[in-house]
Amino acid sequence: MTGKTHQPHLRFGSDQAPDASTPYAQYVHLAELHSLQQPVSAEPAEYTFIVATQVMELLFDLLHREWTAARAALREDDLTAAGDALRRGQHTQDVLVSSWDLLAAMTPGEFNAFRPVLGEASGFQSSTFLLLEFLLGHKSERLLTMYQDSPAEYDELFAALRTPSLYDEALAVLARRGLEIPAAPAGSRREHDDAVEAAWRAVYSDPELADLARLGEALLDTAERVTRWRQRHYSAVKRTMGGKPGTGGSSGLSWLKHSADQDVFPELWSVRNEL
Ligand code: HEM
């Protein structure tokens, strides 16, 4: 203890909730935050499900900020700043993966008790998640039809579809360093490309390109965590609803398995066959 009078170091704007009682409550919009969990059924597990979903949505958004920062840094050939943003993102991803613990104990009986209130709602419709997918390079214009009645989400996603992905910008760095990189397909998913794999092989084989190899490893750390999140989603679904079809209209488990089996940044994985 210093004995000094505590000086609040936070200042708040004039838009604070009138009933907020402490500076903390004002700053984090506590009353508003706690008013956002509104279960529809009498099943207590629905509250846990809502909290888990909202926590993950916030973390998706945080991750989007980090990956956007990493992409901007790559555009400037600033590998240090890109590495820092990816590393911060990896910590966010670790929390995202652990967030599945919130749902790990949910039984089929508990899930069935509130599943009807979901109607056709599915995390598959999360535009925040789709922005992350587009940043990874998993682009699909077809998915935008979901947002035809939500112009703001549609416009944001449409712009993201047309903007080079994080991986596109990483490959553009390689291209500026003299490696041969084929042009990215505009607005559609980048599939595995032998020429991109050859470029990464050159990077990993040349000590003078060690900074690019470090970038490759940072991207791989990110990729692995994306897959980990998908695998834990798959396990949670298998536990709570088995192989039944999803509320979003997919086949459920088999669809999620296919999604989890897709390598993120595929050439960074396949190049390992040759190293
Ligand atoms: C145990 C609870 C959950 C079940 C049973 C479940 C089930 C499913 C199913 C079956 C799908 C496939 C699409 C469909 O037909 O609906 C799906 C997709 C998806 N869910 Fe969940 N889900 C659960 C929890 C969550 C949570 C908490 C989130 C967090 C936001 C989430 C986010 C997503 C996303 C982003 C997709 C699309 C995945 C992709 O494109 O790979 N899910 N979910």
XYZ file of C-alpha atoms and ligand atoms in Angstrom:
318
model
C 0.000 0.000 0.000
C 1.335 3.430 -0.872
C -1.012 5.317 1.430
C -2.028 7.574 -1.474
C -5.679 8.333 -2.130
C -6.949 6.095 -4.937
C -7.266 8.092 -8.144
C -9.620 6.522 -10.678
C -7.709 6.237 -13.933
C -10.763 5.608 -16.102
C -12.951 8.349 -17.495
C -16.402 7.734 -18.868
C -18.488 9.397 -21.506
C -21.914 10.866 -20.987
C -23.763 7.875 -22.479
C -23.511 5.767 -19.309
C -26.586 3.911 -18.100
C -28.363 6.204 -15.589
C -28.752 3.374 -13.052
C -25.107 2.261 -13.191
C -23.906 2.248 -9.596
C -20.124 2.071 -9.791
C -17.516 3.262 -12.263
C -16.920 -0.429 -13.076
C -20.597 -1.009 -13.887
C -20.619 2.094 -16.056
C -17.462 1.191 -17.918
C -18.433 -2.372 -18.819
C -22.135 -1.544 -19.324
C -22.905 -4.180 -16.736
C -26.678 -3.810 -16.561
C -26.945 -3.933 -20.347
C -24.593 -6.900 -20.535
C -26.551 -8.931 -18.003
C -29.830 -8.111 -19.703
C -28.746 -9.881 -22.874
C -29.170 -13.492 -21.735
C -32.817 -14.290 -22.315
C -33.637 -17.989 -22.223
C -36.972 -18.903 -23.800
C -37.419 -22.355 -22.249
C -37.521 -23.498 -18.621
C -34.389 -25.643 -19.136
C -31.434 -24.244 -17.082
C -28.911 -25.531 -19.659
C -30.294 -23.016 -22.166
C -28.737 -20.193 -20.114
C -25.327 -21.908 -20.358
C -25.820 -22.342 -24.093
C -26.626 -18.633 -24.550
C -23.623 -17.548 -22.455
C -21.287 -19.894 -24.375
C -22.595 -18.589 -27.691
C -22.300 -14.923 -26.690
C -18.800 -15.434 -25.274
C -17.698 -17.077 -28.520
C -19.284 -14.303 -30.621
C -17.290 -11.687 -28.685
C -14.123 -13.724 -29.096
C -14.791 -14.130 -32.844
C -14.931 -10.352 -33.074
C -11.733 -9.919 -31.065
C -10.002 -12.454 -33.297
C -11.268 -10.627 -36.360
C -9.557 -7.487 -35.101
C -6.239 -9.317 -34.569
C -6.298 -11.026 -37.967
C -7.237 -7.757 -39.656
C -4.262 -6.107 -37.933
C -2.012 -8.986 -39.027
C -3.212 -8.649 -42.610
C -2.582 -4.883 -42.608
C 0.950 -5.441 -41.269
C 1.674 -8.028 -43.963
C 0.554 -5.546 -46.587
C 3.303 -3.259 -45.245
C 5.863 -6.114 -45.145
C 6.006 -5.631 -41.379
C 6.532 -9.238 -40.306
C 7.163 -8.310 -36.666
C 3.818 -6.551 -36.277
C 2.080 -9.360 -38.180
C 3.668 -11.960 -35.887
C 2.580 -9.994 -32.800
C -1.041 -9.777 -34.001
C -1.104 -13.476 -34.888
C 0.292 -14.348 -31.461
C -2.359 -12.244 -29.701
C -4.930 -13.961 -31.904
C -3.604 -17.378 -30.886
C -4.262 -16.568 -27.227
C -7.803 -15.557 -28.188
C -8.145 -18.797 -30.139
C -7.010 -20.791 -27.083
C -9.805 -19.203 -25.046
C -12.241 -19.921 -27.883
C -11.228 -23.583 -27.873
C -11.580 -23.795 -24.063
C -14.996 -22.129 -24.256
C -16.343 -25.490 -25.397
C -15.832 -26.662 -21.782
C -18.953 -24.637 -20.937
C -21.001 -27.052 -23.042
C -19.028 -30.231 -22.416
C -21.379 -31.535 -19.744
C -24.660 -30.832 -21.557
C -26.682 -34.035 -21.966
C -28.929 -34.886 -24.932
C -31.932 -34.577 -22.571
C -30.965 -31.026 -21.582
C -30.305 -30.011 -25.190
C -33.561 -31.563 -26.407
C -35.441 -29.625 -23.732
C -34.634 -26.281 -25.389
C -33.685 -27.234 -28.946
C -37.185 -26.477 -30.326
C -36.866 -22.810 -29.282
C -33.877 -22.468 -31.640
C -36.139 -22.990 -34.656
C -33.845 -22.668 -37.660
C -31.229 -20.653 -35.741
C -27.702 -22.052 -36.105
C -24.205 -20.759 -35.430
C -23.740 -21.459 -39.125
C -25.532 -18.112 -39.640
C -22.925 -16.160 -37.606
C -21.689 -13.365 -39.858
C -18.785 -12.721 -37.463
C -17.629 -16.304 -37.951
C -18.020 -15.957 -41.717
C -15.840 -12.842 -41.701
C -13.158 -14.969 -40.024
C -13.607 -17.666 -42.650
C -13.187 -15.105 -45.440
C -10.061 -13.738 -43.727
C -8.628 -17.256 -43.756
C -9.402 -17.444 -47.469
C -12.413 -19.773 -47.169
C -14.583 -17.595 -49.362
C -18.013 -18.499 -50.699
C -20.357 -16.042 -52.372
C -23.170 -18.610 -52.136
C -23.294 -18.208 -48.339
C -24.172 -14.527 -48.695
C -27.734 -15.458 -49.698
C -28.372 -16.023 -45.958
C -28.030 -12.275 -45.412
C -30.288 -10.996 -48.193
C -32.599 -9.408 -45.632
C -29.768 -7.919 -43.535
C -28.144 -5.256 -45.755
C -25.477 -4.215 -43.225
C -24.192 -7.780 -42.753
C -24.491 -8.471 -46.482
C -22.459 -5.399 -47.438
C -19.732 -6.133 -44.891
C -19.429 -9.729 -46.066
C -19.559 -8.763 -49.732
C -16.675 -6.333 -49.184
C -14.751 -9.035 -47.274
C -15.253 -11.420 -50.164
C -13.577 -8.939 -52.503
C -10.688 -8.081 -50.123
C -7.493 -10.167 -50.162
C -7.426 -12.633 -47.275
C -4.795 -12.913 -44.558
C -3.238 -15.814 -46.461
C -3.346 -13.867 -49.766
C -1.375 -11.077 -48.085
C 1.132 -13.548 -46.612
C 1.658 -15.028 -50.075
C 1.984 -11.510 -51.505
C 4.907 -10.965 -49.102
C 6.531 -14.113 -50.520
C 5.914 -12.825 -54.054
C 7.595 -9.491 -53.238
C 10.602 -11.480 -52.025
C 10.888 -13.081 -55.448
C 8.942 -16.316 -55.006
C 6.490 -17.387 -57.673
C 2.942 -17.122 -56.424
C -0.080 -17.609 -58.705
C -2.820 -14.957 -58.565
C -5.527 -15.517 -55.943
C -8.988 -16.451 -57.242
C -11.189 -13.374 -56.722
C -14.074 -13.978 -54.339
C -13.754 -17.751 -54.120
C -11.942 -20.258 -51.950
C -8.218 -20.700 -52.462
C -7.700 -24.419 -53.012
C -4.413 -26.283 -52.555
C -1.956 -25.126 -55.210
C 1.295 -26.955 -56.068
C 3.008 -23.671 -56.997
C 2.238 -22.204 -53.558
C 3.564 -25.370 -51.933
C 6.769 -25.040 -53.995
C 7.150 -21.446 -52.789
C 6.867 -22.520 -49.140
C 9.344 -25.347 -49.844
C 11.816 -22.745 -51.109
C 11.182 -20.619 -48.012
C 11.803 -23.491 -45.606
C 14.933 -24.599 -47.472
C 16.699 -21.238 -47.658
C 18.277 -19.881 -44.428
C 18.165 -16.389 -45.949
C 14.367 -16.615 -45.897
C 14.191 -17.603 -42.224
C 11.908 -14.644 -41.432
C 9.386 -15.979 -43.954
C 9.679 -19.464 -42.474
C 8.841 -17.932 -39.078
C 5.774 -16.359 -40.688
C 4.827 -19.797 -42.030
C 5.077 -21.284 -38.539
C 2.982 -18.452 -37.052
C 0.305 -19.071 -39.688
C 0.416 -22.771 -38.917
C -0.062 -22.094 -35.182
C -3.149 -20.117 -36.162
C -4.367 -22.806 -38.577
C -4.018 -25.577 -36.031
C -6.145 -23.660 -33.523
C -8.900 -23.103 -36.103
C -9.075 -26.865 -36.577
C -8.993 -27.465 -32.813
C -12.078 -25.224 -32.416
C -13.860 -27.167 -35.164
C -12.918 -30.503 -33.597
C -14.282 -29.482 -30.215
C -17.469 -28.223 -31.874
C -17.778 -31.610 -33.566
C -17.351 -33.429 -30.217
C -19.904 -31.183 -28.477
C -22.411 -31.847 -31.250
C -21.733 -35.597 -31.177
C -22.377 -35.640 -27.416
C -25.528 -33.554 -27.393
C -27.347 -34.491 -30.606
C -25.494 -37.425 -32.173
C -25.979 -37.719 -35.938
C -29.304 -35.863 -36.193
C -29.602 -33.096 -38.826
C -28.653 -29.559 -37.708
C -31.060 -26.686 -37.070
C -29.325 -24.802 -39.896
C -30.380 -27.499 -42.372
C -27.092 -29.400 -42.734
C -26.595 -33.131 -42.232
C -25.049 -32.195 -38.862
C -22.106 -34.338 -37.762
C -20.922 -35.422 -41.204
C -21.019 -31.811 -42.421
C -19.016 -30.661 -39.393
C -16.521 -33.501 -39.852
C -15.941 -32.526 -43.468
C -15.387 -28.935 -42.358
C -12.930 -29.989 -39.594
C -11.010 -32.218 -42.019
C -10.158 -29.328 -44.376
C -6.583 -28.131 -43.761
C -6.340 -24.393 -43.136
C -3.535 -22.894 -45.292
C -3.204 -26.332 -46.963
C 0.226 -25.856 -48.575
C 1.786 -25.187 -45.167
C 0.735 -28.702 -44.206
C 1.457 -30.516 -47.470
C 4.934 -28.981 -47.764
C 5.873 -31.071 -44.743
C 5.776 -34.175 -46.927
C 8.896 -32.832 -48.621
C 10.876 -31.186 -45.836
C -23.945 -28.193 -28.238
C -24.329 -27.109 -28.829
C -24.247 -26.976 -30.324
C -24.763 -27.799 -31.272
C -25.553 -29.089 -31.051
C -24.391 -27.236 -32.562
C -24.723 -27.787 -33.780
C -24.273 -27.326 -34.998
C -24.544 -27.976 -36.264
C -25.327 -29.262 -36.453
C -23.957 -27.223 -37.224
C -23.991 -27.476 -38.741
C -24.916 -26.480 -39.419
C -26.373 -26.747 -39.072
O -27.012 -27.533 -39.759
O -26.876 -26.121 -38.103
C -23.312 -26.109 -36.582
C -22.568 -25.147 -37.224
C -21.967 -24.098 -36.590
N -22.065 -23.780 -35.257
Fe -22.815 -24.955 -33.804
N -23.667 -26.099 -32.367
C -23.573 -25.888 -31.017
C -22.957 -24.831 -30.378
C -22.392 -23.775 -31.040
C -21.866 -22.602 -30.369
C -21.852 -22.346 -28.862
C -21.383 -21.809 -31.341
C -20.739 -20.473 -31.107
C -21.086 -19.386 -31.766
C -21.583 -22.460 -32.622
C -21.213 -21.976 -33.849
C -21.342 -22.649 -35.028
C -20.740 -22.209 -36.270
C -19.847 -20.993 -36.445
C -21.103 -23.128 -37.239
C -20.611 -23.163 -38.678
C -19.355 -24.034 -38.625
C -18.543 -24.114 -39.891
O -18.831 -23.397 -40.857
O -17.600 -24.924 -39.888
N -22.191 -23.661 -32.383
N -23.514 -26.204 -35.222
